[in-house]
Amino acid sequence: MPKRAKRKRGLLVVISGPSGVGKSTVVRRLFKVYPKLLMSISSTTRTPRPGEIHGQHYDFITQEEFDLRVKQHKFLEWAKVHGSYYGTPRQYIEDELKQGEVVVLEVDVQGASSVKRLVESGDLKASVVFIFLIPPSVDILAFRLKKRKTEDEEVVNYRLRAAIAELQVMEKYDYIVVNDKVESAADKIKAIINVEKERTLVN
Ligand code: ADP
Ligand code: 5GP
């Protein structure tokens, strides 16, 4: 037994899942029931959807600005997803994790495996938990994607095909959460975070 309680280090919560499964909706709910969490705001070259706010949903930037930030190593990880570029801000994440905070990242499967490599190589000092959100069925996923009405039919079909490919890698995640009801999915993620926080003691 240690003489004193050990200091806890930060926890990175990585959430992935196919487009339209409800990641943004569930994460929004999660912040309501768990306001102490911090959210990382990614940069993207994608055009904003109606209602999306710069600096709140994403940091919407040009391709030139994105390329510059890649060169300057400003991203912890970055990837091309569905034809646009997305990147996670390095400095913010590292600073908050050092303070012992719990930071939530919503990234695609490429981003999640980059984060895994960084943690395993010791380049990122944090505990990390990988959560994959799945729909109750592929039909429901198709319905949600169409219901959002933010993409045209061609993009919806493309995203659906990508979703089926993404579902193949879900076993690599620590937890698979079914987004049946928004409230219960958020409650399940909250419970996972609380358990994982207890495992983040450092020697
Ligand atoms: P993602 O961020 O994974 O692309 P969104 O959060 O934008 O997905 O959700 C896609 C659509 O599905 C939205 O219209 C949202 O309101 C709806 N949605 C999300 N979760 C649920 C749920 N549990 N039940 C019904 N509709 C949902
Ligand atoms: P959307 O355009 O629907 O907001 O997001 C498309 C995909 O990009 C989703 O799978 C989302 O998780 C992912 N994504 C958002 N931000 C990042 C990021 O910073 N890095 C990576 N790798 N993926 C991201």
PDB file of C-alpha atoms and ligand atoms in Angstrom:
ATOM      1  CA  MET A   1       0.000   0.000   0.000  1.00  0.00           C
ATOM      2  CA  PRO A   2       1.325   3.493  -0.798  1.00  0.00           C
ATOM      3  CA  LYS A   3       1.993   5.790   2.189  1.00  0.00           C
ATOM      4  CA  ARG A   4       0.073   8.606   0.550  1.00  0.00           C
ATOM      5  CA  ALA A   5      -2.670   8.652  -2.042  1.00  0.00           C
ATOM      6  CA  LYS A   6      -1.115   8.909  -5.447  1.00  0.00           C
ATOM      7  CA  ARG A   7      -1.752  11.915  -7.644  1.00  0.00           C
ATOM      8  CA  LYS A   8      -4.172  11.340 -10.439  1.00  0.00           C
ATOM      9  CA  ARG A   9      -3.300  12.227 -13.999  1.00  0.00           C
ATOM     10  CA  GLY A  10      -5.609  13.388 -16.727  1.00  0.00           C
ATOM     11  CA  LEU A  11      -7.966  11.141 -18.597  1.00  0.00           C
ATOM     12  CA  LEU A  12      -8.562  11.371 -22.313  1.00  0.00           C
ATOM     13  CA  VAL A  13     -11.957  10.046 -23.400  1.00  0.00           C
ATOM     14  CA  VAL A  14     -11.932   9.193 -27.098  1.00  0.00           C
ATOM     15  CA  ILE A  15     -15.381   8.798 -28.657  1.00  0.00           C
ATOM     16  CA  SER A  16     -15.819   7.479 -32.201  1.00  0.00           C
ATOM     17  CA  GLY A  17     -18.681   6.099 -34.199  1.00  0.00           C
ATOM     18  CA  PRO A  18     -20.169   6.252 -37.662  1.00  0.00           C
ATOM     19  CA  SER A  19     -21.461   9.508 -39.069  1.00  0.00           C
ATOM     20  CA  GLY A  20     -25.051  10.099 -37.963  1.00  0.00           C
ATOM     21  CA  VAL A  21     -24.952   7.672 -35.004  1.00  0.00           C
ATOM     22  CA  GLY A  22     -25.517  10.604 -32.646  1.00  0.00           C
ATOM     23  CA  LYS A  23     -22.041  11.431 -31.304  1.00  0.00           C
ATOM     24  CA  SER A  24     -22.587  15.202 -31.138  1.00  0.00           C
ATOM     25  CA  THR A  25     -26.064  14.772 -29.664  1.00  0.00           C
ATOM     26  CA  VAL A  26     -24.902  12.315 -26.989  1.00  0.00           C
ATOM     27  CA  VAL A  27     -21.793  14.368 -26.168  1.00  0.00           C
ATOM     28  CA  ARG A  28     -23.974  17.484 -25.768  1.00  0.00           C
ATOM     29  CA  ARG A  29     -26.135  15.563 -23.298  1.00  0.00           C
ATOM     30  CA  LEU A  30     -23.030  14.198 -21.540  1.00  0.00           C
ATOM     31  CA  PHE A  31     -21.845  17.745 -20.833  1.00  0.00           C
ATOM     32  CA  LYS A  32     -25.223  18.562 -19.275  1.00  0.00           C
ATOM     33  CA  VAL A  33     -25.025  15.635 -16.865  1.00  0.00           C
ATOM     34  CA  TYR A  34     -21.253  15.960 -16.352  1.00  0.00           C
ATOM     35  CA  PRO A  35     -20.376  19.647 -16.612  1.00  0.00           C
ATOM     36  CA  LYS A  36     -16.820  19.215 -15.269  1.00  0.00           C
ATOM     37  CA  LEU A  37     -15.672  17.561 -18.497  1.00  0.00           C
ATOM     38  CA  LEU A  38     -13.686  19.518 -21.062  1.00  0.00           C
ATOM     39  CA  MET A  39     -14.298  19.241 -24.780  1.00  0.00           C
ATOM     40  CA  SER A  40     -11.587  19.556 -27.353  1.00  0.00           C
ATOM     41  CA  ILE A  41     -12.612  21.737 -30.313  1.00  0.00           C
ATOM     42  CA  SER A  42     -11.173  20.353 -33.540  1.00  0.00           C
ATOM     43  CA  SER A  43     -10.122  22.382 -36.546  1.00  0.00           C
ATOM     44  CA  THR A  44     -11.661  21.446 -39.868  1.00  0.00           C
ATOM     45  CA  THR A  45     -11.667  22.466 -43.513  1.00  0.00           C
ATOM     46  CA  ARG A  46     -15.306  21.336 -43.838  1.00  0.00           C
ATOM     47  CA  THR A  47     -17.942  24.030 -44.492  1.00  0.00           C
ATOM     48  CA  PRO A  48     -20.132  24.753 -41.455  1.00  0.00           C
ATOM     49  CA  ARG A  49     -23.605  23.201 -41.390  1.00  0.00           C
ATOM     50  CA  PRO A  50     -26.538  25.516 -40.689  1.00  0.00           C
ATOM     51  CA  GLY A  51     -26.472  26.344 -36.997  1.00  0.00           C
ATOM     52  CA  GLU A  52     -22.830  25.383 -36.449  1.00  0.00           C
ATOM     53  CA  ILE A  53     -20.840  28.068 -34.692  1.00  0.00           C
ATOM     54  CA  HIS A  54     -17.155  28.807 -35.314  1.00  0.00           C
ATOM     55  CA  GLY A  55     -15.168  28.143 -32.139  1.00  0.00           C
ATOM     56  CA  GLN A  56     -17.984  26.151 -30.566  1.00  0.00           C
ATOM     57  CA  HIS A  57     -18.646  23.189 -32.835  1.00  0.00           C
ATOM     58  CA  TYR A  58     -15.408  23.438 -34.780  1.00  0.00           C
ATOM     59  CA  ASP A  59     -12.661  25.860 -35.559  1.00  0.00           C
ATOM     60  CA  PHE A  60     -13.512  26.265 -39.265  1.00  0.00           C
ATOM     61  CA  ILE A  61     -10.331  27.071 -41.179  1.00  0.00           C
ATOM     62  CA  THR A  62      -9.044  27.166 -44.749  1.00  0.00           C
ATOM     63  CA  GLN A  63      -6.972  24.392 -46.308  1.00  0.00           C
ATOM     64  CA  GLU A  64      -3.926  26.752 -46.286  1.00  0.00           C
ATOM     65  CA  GLU A  65      -4.310  27.415 -42.554  1.00  0.00           C
ATOM     66  CA  PHE A  66      -4.781  23.696 -41.895  1.00  0.00           C
ATOM     67  CA  ASP A  67      -1.606  22.801 -43.831  1.00  0.00           C
ATOM     68  CA  LEU A  68       0.331  25.452 -41.926  1.00  0.00           C
ATOM     69  CA  ARG A  69      -0.821  24.058 -38.573  1.00  0.00           C
ATOM     70  CA  VAL A  70       0.183  20.552 -39.667  1.00  0.00           C
ATOM     71  CA  LYS A  71       3.674  21.859 -40.518  1.00  0.00           C
ATOM     72  CA  GLN A  72       3.889  23.642 -37.167  1.00  0.00           C
ATOM     73  CA  HIS A  73       2.932  20.397 -35.328  1.00  0.00           C
ATOM     74  CA  LYS A  74      -0.086  22.095 -33.806  1.00  0.00           C
ATOM     75  CA  PHE A  75      -2.217  18.956 -34.058  1.00  0.00           C
ATOM     76  CA  LEU A  76      -2.008  15.994 -31.730  1.00  0.00           C
ATOM     77  CA  GLU A  77      -3.470  14.005 -34.612  1.00  0.00           C
ATOM     78  CA  TRP A  78      -5.142  14.882 -37.878  1.00  0.00           C
ATOM     79  CA  ALA A  79      -6.907  12.957 -40.630  1.00  0.00           C
ATOM     80  CA  LYS A  80      -8.833  13.290 -43.854  1.00  0.00           C
ATOM     81  CA  VAL A  81     -12.401  12.167 -43.181  1.00  0.00           C
ATOM     82  CA  HIS A  82     -15.148  12.094 -45.832  1.00  0.00           C
ATOM     83  CA  GLY A  83     -13.098  14.425 -48.057  1.00  0.00           C
ATOM     84  CA  SER A  84     -12.344  17.126 -45.447  1.00  0.00           C
ATOM     85  CA  TYR A  85      -9.466  17.547 -43.000  1.00  0.00           C
ATOM     86  CA  TYR A  86      -9.895  17.442 -39.235  1.00  0.00           C
ATOM     87  CA  GLY A  87      -7.288  17.993 -36.497  1.00  0.00           C
ATOM     88  CA  THR A  88      -7.133  17.883 -32.697  1.00  0.00           C
ATOM     89  CA  PRO A  89      -5.351  20.824 -30.999  1.00  0.00           C
ATOM     90  CA  ARG A  90      -2.180  19.582 -29.262  1.00  0.00           C
ATOM     91  CA  GLN A  91      -1.419  22.356 -26.772  1.00  0.00           C
ATOM     92  CA  TYR A  92      -4.889  22.534 -25.234  1.00  0.00           C
ATOM     93  CA  ILE A  93      -5.085  18.773 -24.676  1.00  0.00           C
ATOM     94  CA  GLU A  94      -1.582  18.480 -23.216  1.00  0.00           C
ATOM     95  CA  ASP A  95      -2.099  21.435 -20.850  1.00  0.00           C
ATOM     96  CA  GLU A  96      -5.442  20.229 -19.532  1.00  0.00           C
ATOM     97  CA  LEU A  97      -4.273  16.626 -19.091  1.00  0.00           C
ATOM     98  CA  LYS A  98      -1.285  17.887 -17.096  1.00  0.00           C
ATOM     99  CA  GLN A  99      -3.762  19.597 -14.776  1.00  0.00           C
ATOM    100  CA  GLY A 100      -5.488  16.228 -14.262  1.00  0.00           C
ATOM    101  CA  GLU A 101      -8.609  17.158 -16.227  1.00  0.00           C
ATOM    102  CA  VAL A 102     -10.895  14.805 -18.149  1.00  0.00           C
ATOM    103  CA  VAL A 103     -10.907  15.797 -21.825  1.00  0.00           C
ATOM    104  CA  VAL A 104     -13.354  14.405 -24.390  1.00  0.00           C
ATOM    105  CA  LEU A 105     -12.263  13.946 -28.008  1.00  0.00           C
ATOM    106  CA  GLU A 106     -14.712  13.102 -30.770  1.00  0.00           C
ATOM    107  CA  VAL A 107     -12.574  11.694 -33.582  1.00  0.00           C
ATOM    108  CA  ASP A 108     -12.851   9.178 -36.398  1.00  0.00           C
ATOM    109  CA  VAL A 109     -11.275   5.720 -36.262  1.00  0.00           C
ATOM    110  CA  GLN A 110      -7.985   6.966 -37.776  1.00  0.00           C
ATOM    111  CA  GLY A 111      -7.750   9.657 -35.082  1.00  0.00           C
ATOM    112  CA  ALA A 112      -8.431   7.096 -32.355  1.00  0.00           C
ATOM    113  CA  SER A 113      -5.632   4.818 -33.544  1.00  0.00           C
ATOM    114  CA  SER A 114      -3.222   7.783 -33.765  1.00  0.00           C
ATOM    115  CA  VAL A 115      -4.046   8.661 -30.143  1.00  0.00           C
ATOM    116  CA  LYS A 116      -3.507   5.027 -29.136  1.00  0.00           C
ATOM    117  CA  ARG A 117      -0.040   5.073 -30.738  1.00  0.00           C
ATOM    118  CA  LEU A 118       0.867   8.344 -28.990  1.00  0.00           C
ATOM    119  CA  VAL A 119      -0.122   6.980 -25.586  1.00  0.00           C
ATOM    120  CA  GLU A 120       1.598   3.615 -26.126  1.00  0.00           C
ATOM    121  CA  SER A 121       4.834   5.285 -27.270  1.00  0.00           C
ATOM    122  CA  GLY A 122       4.779   7.573 -24.231  1.00  0.00           C
ATOM    123  CA  ASP A 123       4.576  10.717 -26.412  1.00  0.00           C
ATOM    124  CA  LEU A 124       1.295  11.556 -24.720  1.00  0.00           C
ATOM    125  CA  LYS A 125       1.263  11.123 -20.970  1.00  0.00           C
ATOM    126  CA  ALA A 126      -2.289  10.376 -19.993  1.00  0.00           C
ATOM    127  CA  SER A 127      -4.712   7.626 -19.333  1.00  0.00           C
ATOM    128  CA  VAL A 128      -7.053   7.060 -22.191  1.00  0.00           C
ATOM    129  CA  VAL A 129     -10.315   5.229 -22.739  1.00  0.00           C
ATOM    130  CA  PHE A 130     -11.735   4.442 -26.168  1.00  0.00           C
ATOM    131  CA  ILE A 131     -15.512   4.388 -26.581  1.00  0.00           C
ATOM    132  CA  PHE A 132     -17.327   3.432 -29.781  1.00  0.00           C
ATOM    133  CA  LEU A 133     -20.922   4.548 -30.209  1.00  0.00           C
ATOM    134  CA  ILE A 134     -23.096   2.297 -32.356  1.00  0.00           C
ATOM    135  CA  PRO A 135     -26.658   2.638 -33.625  1.00  0.00           C
ATOM    136  CA  PRO A 136     -29.299   0.082 -32.577  1.00  0.00           C
ATOM    137  CA  SER A 137     -29.314  -1.019 -36.261  1.00  0.00           C
ATOM    138  CA  VAL A 138     -27.962   0.036 -39.672  1.00  0.00           C
ATOM    139  CA  ASP A 139     -31.513   1.004 -40.734  1.00  0.00           C
ATOM    140  CA  ILE A 140     -31.781   3.368 -37.788  1.00  0.00           C
ATOM    141  CA  LEU A 141     -28.390   4.845 -38.691  1.00  0.00           C
ATOM    142  CA  ALA A 142     -29.590   5.511 -42.252  1.00  0.00           C
ATOM    143  CA  PHE A 143     -32.739   7.128 -40.878  1.00  0.00           C
ATOM    144  CA  ARG A 144     -30.775   9.404 -38.515  1.00  0.00           C
ATOM    145  CA  LEU A 145     -28.351  10.473 -41.231  1.00  0.00           C
ATOM    146  CA  LYS A 146     -31.206  11.380 -43.565  1.00  0.00           C
ATOM    147  CA  LYS A 147     -33.222  13.033 -40.794  1.00  0.00           C
ATOM    148  CA  ARG A 148     -30.397  15.457 -40.054  1.00  0.00           C
ATOM    149  CA  LYS A 149     -30.843  16.840 -43.592  1.00  0.00           C
ATOM    150  CA  THR A 150     -27.386  18.410 -43.580  1.00  0.00           C
ATOM    151  CA  GLU A 151     -25.941  16.395 -46.458  1.00  0.00           C
ATOM    152  CA  ASP A 152     -27.309  15.618 -49.905  1.00  0.00           C
ATOM    153  CA  GLU A 153     -28.236  12.045 -50.903  1.00  0.00           C
ATOM    154  CA  GLU A 154     -24.884  11.244 -52.485  1.00  0.00           C
ATOM    155  CA  VAL A 155     -23.006  12.285 -49.337  1.00  0.00           C
ATOM    156  CA  VAL A 156     -25.452  10.359 -47.126  1.00  0.00           C
ATOM    157  CA  ASN A 157     -24.881   7.193 -49.165  1.00  0.00           C
ATOM    158  CA  TYR A 158     -21.126   7.698 -49.060  1.00  0.00           C
ATOM    159  CA  ARG A 159     -21.219   8.175 -45.280  1.00  0.00           C
ATOM    160  CA  LEU A 160     -23.379   5.057 -44.886  1.00  0.00           C
ATOM    161  CA  ARG A 161     -20.887   2.916 -46.798  1.00  0.00           C
ATOM    162  CA  ALA A 162     -18.085   4.373 -44.665  1.00  0.00           C
ATOM    163  CA  ALA A 163     -20.124   3.590 -41.516  1.00  0.00           C
ATOM    164  CA  ILE A 164     -20.328  -0.080 -42.377  1.00  0.00           C
ATOM    165  CA  ALA A 165     -16.532  -0.168 -42.822  1.00  0.00           C
ATOM    166  CA  GLU A 166     -16.043   1.710 -39.524  1.00  0.00           C
ATOM    167  CA  LEU A 167     -18.201  -0.769 -37.650  1.00  0.00           C
ATOM    168  CA  GLN A 168     -15.599  -3.447 -38.481  1.00  0.00           C
ATOM    169  CA  VAL A 169     -13.034  -1.850 -36.182  1.00  0.00           C
ATOM    170  CA  MET A 170     -15.218  -1.407 -33.137  1.00  0.00           C
ATOM    171  CA  GLU A 171     -13.705  -4.406 -31.312  1.00  0.00           C
ATOM    172  CA  LYS A 172     -10.500  -2.400 -30.954  1.00  0.00           C
ATOM    173  CA  TYR A 173     -12.288  -0.035 -28.573  1.00  0.00           C
ATOM    174  CA  ASP A 174     -12.511  -0.519 -24.799  1.00  0.00           C
ATOM    175  CA  TYR A 175     -16.269   0.006 -24.678  1.00  0.00           C
ATOM    176  CA  ILE A 176     -19.094  -0.219 -27.195  1.00  0.00           C
ATOM    177  CA  VAL A 177     -22.113   1.888 -26.277  1.00  0.00           C
ATOM    178  CA  VAL A 178     -25.442   1.553 -28.109  1.00  0.00           C
ATOM    179  CA  ASN A 179     -27.100   4.905 -28.752  1.00  0.00           C
ATOM    180  CA  ASP A 180     -30.674   3.799 -28.293  1.00  0.00           C
ATOM    181  CA  LYS A 181     -31.876   6.732 -26.203  1.00  0.00           C
ATOM    182  CA  VAL A 182     -29.696   9.847 -25.957  1.00  0.00           C
ATOM    183  CA  GLU A 183     -30.104  10.067 -22.171  1.00  0.00           C
ATOM    184  CA  SER A 184     -29.180   6.458 -21.482  1.00  0.00           C
ATOM    185  CA  ALA A 185     -26.199   6.537 -23.873  1.00  0.00           C
ATOM    186  CA  ALA A 186     -24.893   9.663 -22.096  1.00  0.00           C
ATOM    187  CA  ASP A 187     -25.464   8.031 -18.690  1.00  0.00           C
ATOM    188  CA  LYS A 188     -23.524   4.941 -19.791  1.00  0.00           C
ATOM    189  CA  ILE A 189     -20.589   7.088 -20.928  1.00  0.00           C
ATOM    190  CA  LYS A 190     -20.685   9.006 -17.650  1.00  0.00           C
ATOM    191  CA  ALA A 191     -20.514   5.716 -15.737  1.00  0.00           C
ATOM    192  CA  ILE A 192     -17.553   4.555 -17.873  1.00  0.00           C
ATOM    193  CA  ILE A 193     -15.682   7.815 -17.204  1.00  0.00           C
ATOM    194  CA  ASN A 194     -16.265   7.527 -13.468  1.00  0.00           C
ATOM    195  CA  VAL A 195     -14.874   3.991 -13.409  1.00  0.00           C
ATOM    196  CA  GLU A 196     -11.910   4.896 -15.625  1.00  0.00           C
ATOM    197  CA  LYS A 197     -11.044   7.874 -13.403  1.00  0.00           C
ATOM    198  CA  GLU A 198     -10.433   5.405 -10.590  1.00  0.00           C
ATOM    199  CA  ARG A 199      -7.898   3.586 -12.777  1.00  0.00           C
ATOM    200  CA  THR A 200      -5.821   6.672 -13.548  1.00  0.00           C
ATOM    201  CA  LEU A 201      -3.414   6.549 -10.610  1.00  0.00           C
ATOM    202  CA  VAL A 202       0.250   7.097 -11.463  1.00  0.00           C
ATOM    203  CA  ASN A 203       3.233   5.532  -9.718  1.00  0.00           C
TER     204      ASN A 203
HETATM  205  P1  ADP B   1     -23.029  12.418 -35.430  1.00  0.00           P
HETATM  206  O1  ADP B   1     -22.448  13.530 -34.588  1.00  0.00           O
HETATM  207  O2  ADP B   1     -22.628  11.058 -34.930  1.00  0.00           O
HETATM  208  O3  ADP B   1     -22.744  12.562 -36.890  1.00  0.00           O
HETATM  209  P2  ADP B   1     -25.619  13.639 -34.758  1.00  0.00           P
HETATM  210  O4  ADP B   1     -25.427  13.880 -33.298  1.00  0.00           O
HETATM  211  O5  ADP B   1     -25.541  14.811 -35.690  1.00  0.00           O
HETATM  212  O6  ADP B   1     -24.631  12.469 -35.264  1.00  0.00           O
HETATM  213  O7  ADP B   1     -27.042  12.896 -34.925  1.00  0.00           O
HETATM  214  C1  ADP B   1     -27.598  12.559 -36.191  1.00  0.00           C
HETATM  215  C2  ADP B   1     -29.140  12.695 -36.117  1.00  0.00           C
HETATM  216  O8  ADP B   1     -29.671  11.669 -35.263  1.00  0.00           O
HETATM  217  C3  ADP B   1     -29.586  14.030 -35.532  1.00  0.00           C
HETATM  218  O9  ADP B   1     -30.751  14.469 -36.233  1.00  0.00           O
HETATM  219  C4  ADP B   1     -29.938  13.692 -34.069  1.00  0.00           C
HETATM  220  O10 ADP B   1     -30.922  14.544 -33.554  1.00  0.00           O
HETATM  221  C5  ADP B   1     -30.434  12.247 -34.190  1.00  0.00           C
HETATM  222  N1  ADP B   1     -30.186  11.403 -32.994  1.00  0.00           N
HETATM  223  C6  ADP B   1     -29.044  11.293 -32.279  1.00  0.00           C
HETATM  224  N2  ADP B   1     -29.176  10.391 -31.278  1.00  0.00           N
HETATM  225  C7  ADP B   1     -30.453   9.923 -31.357  1.00  0.00           C
HETATM  226  C8  ADP B   1     -31.222   8.955 -30.602  1.00  0.00           C
HETATM  227  N3  ADP B   1     -30.693   8.283 -29.555  1.00  0.00           N
HETATM  228  N4  ADP B   1     -32.501   8.712 -30.976  1.00  0.00           N
HETATM  229  C9  ADP B   1     -33.043   9.367 -32.046  1.00  0.00           C
HETATM  230  N5  ADP B   1     -32.388  10.291 -32.801  1.00  0.00           N
HETATM  231  C10 ADP B   1     -31.099  10.567 -32.468  1.00  0.00           C
HETATM  232  P1  5GP B   2     -18.630  15.706 -39.070  1.00  0.00           P
HETATM  233  O1  5GP B   2     -18.205  16.319 -40.372  1.00  0.00           O
HETATM  234  O2  5GP B   2     -19.871  14.864 -39.210  1.00  0.00           O
HETATM  235  O3  5GP B   2     -18.729  16.736 -37.954  1.00  0.00           O
HETATM  236  O4  5GP B   2     -17.451  14.725 -38.632  1.00  0.00           O
HETATM  237  C1  5GP B   2     -17.009  13.739 -39.506  1.00  0.00           C
HETATM  238  C2  5GP B   2     -16.070  12.799 -38.789  1.00  0.00           C
HETATM  239  O5  5GP B   2     -14.866  13.471 -38.426  1.00  0.00           O
HETATM  240  C3  5GP B   2     -16.632  12.189 -37.499  1.00  0.00           C
HETATM  241  O6  5GP B   2     -16.314  10.800 -37.499  1.00  0.00           O
HETATM  242  C4  5GP B   2     -15.865  12.919 -36.418  1.00  0.00           C
HETATM  243  O7  5GP B   2     -15.714  12.110 -35.246  1.00  0.00           O
HETATM  244  C5  5GP B   2     -14.516  13.100 -37.096  1.00  0.00           C
HETATM  245  N1  5GP B   2     -13.698  14.162 -36.482  1.00  0.00           N
HETATM  246  C6  5GP B   2     -14.085  15.340 -35.938  1.00  0.00           C
HETATM  247  N2  5GP B   2     -13.027  16.015 -35.464  1.00  0.00           N
HETATM  248  C7  5GP B   2     -11.936  15.241 -35.690  1.00  0.00           C
HETATM  249  C8  5GP B   2     -10.533  15.379 -35.399  1.00  0.00           C
HETATM  250  O8  5GP B   2     -10.051  16.358 -34.843  1.00  0.00           O
HETATM  251  N3  5GP B   2      -9.716  14.357 -35.804  1.00  0.00           N
HETATM  252  C9  5GP B   2     -10.200  13.243 -36.442  1.00  0.00           C
HETATM  253  N4  5GP B   2      -9.308  12.305 -36.761  1.00  0.00           N
HETATM  254  N5  5GP B   2     -11.504  13.073 -36.711  1.00  0.00           N
HETATM  255  C10 5GP B   2     -12.362  14.061 -36.334  1.00  0.00           C
END
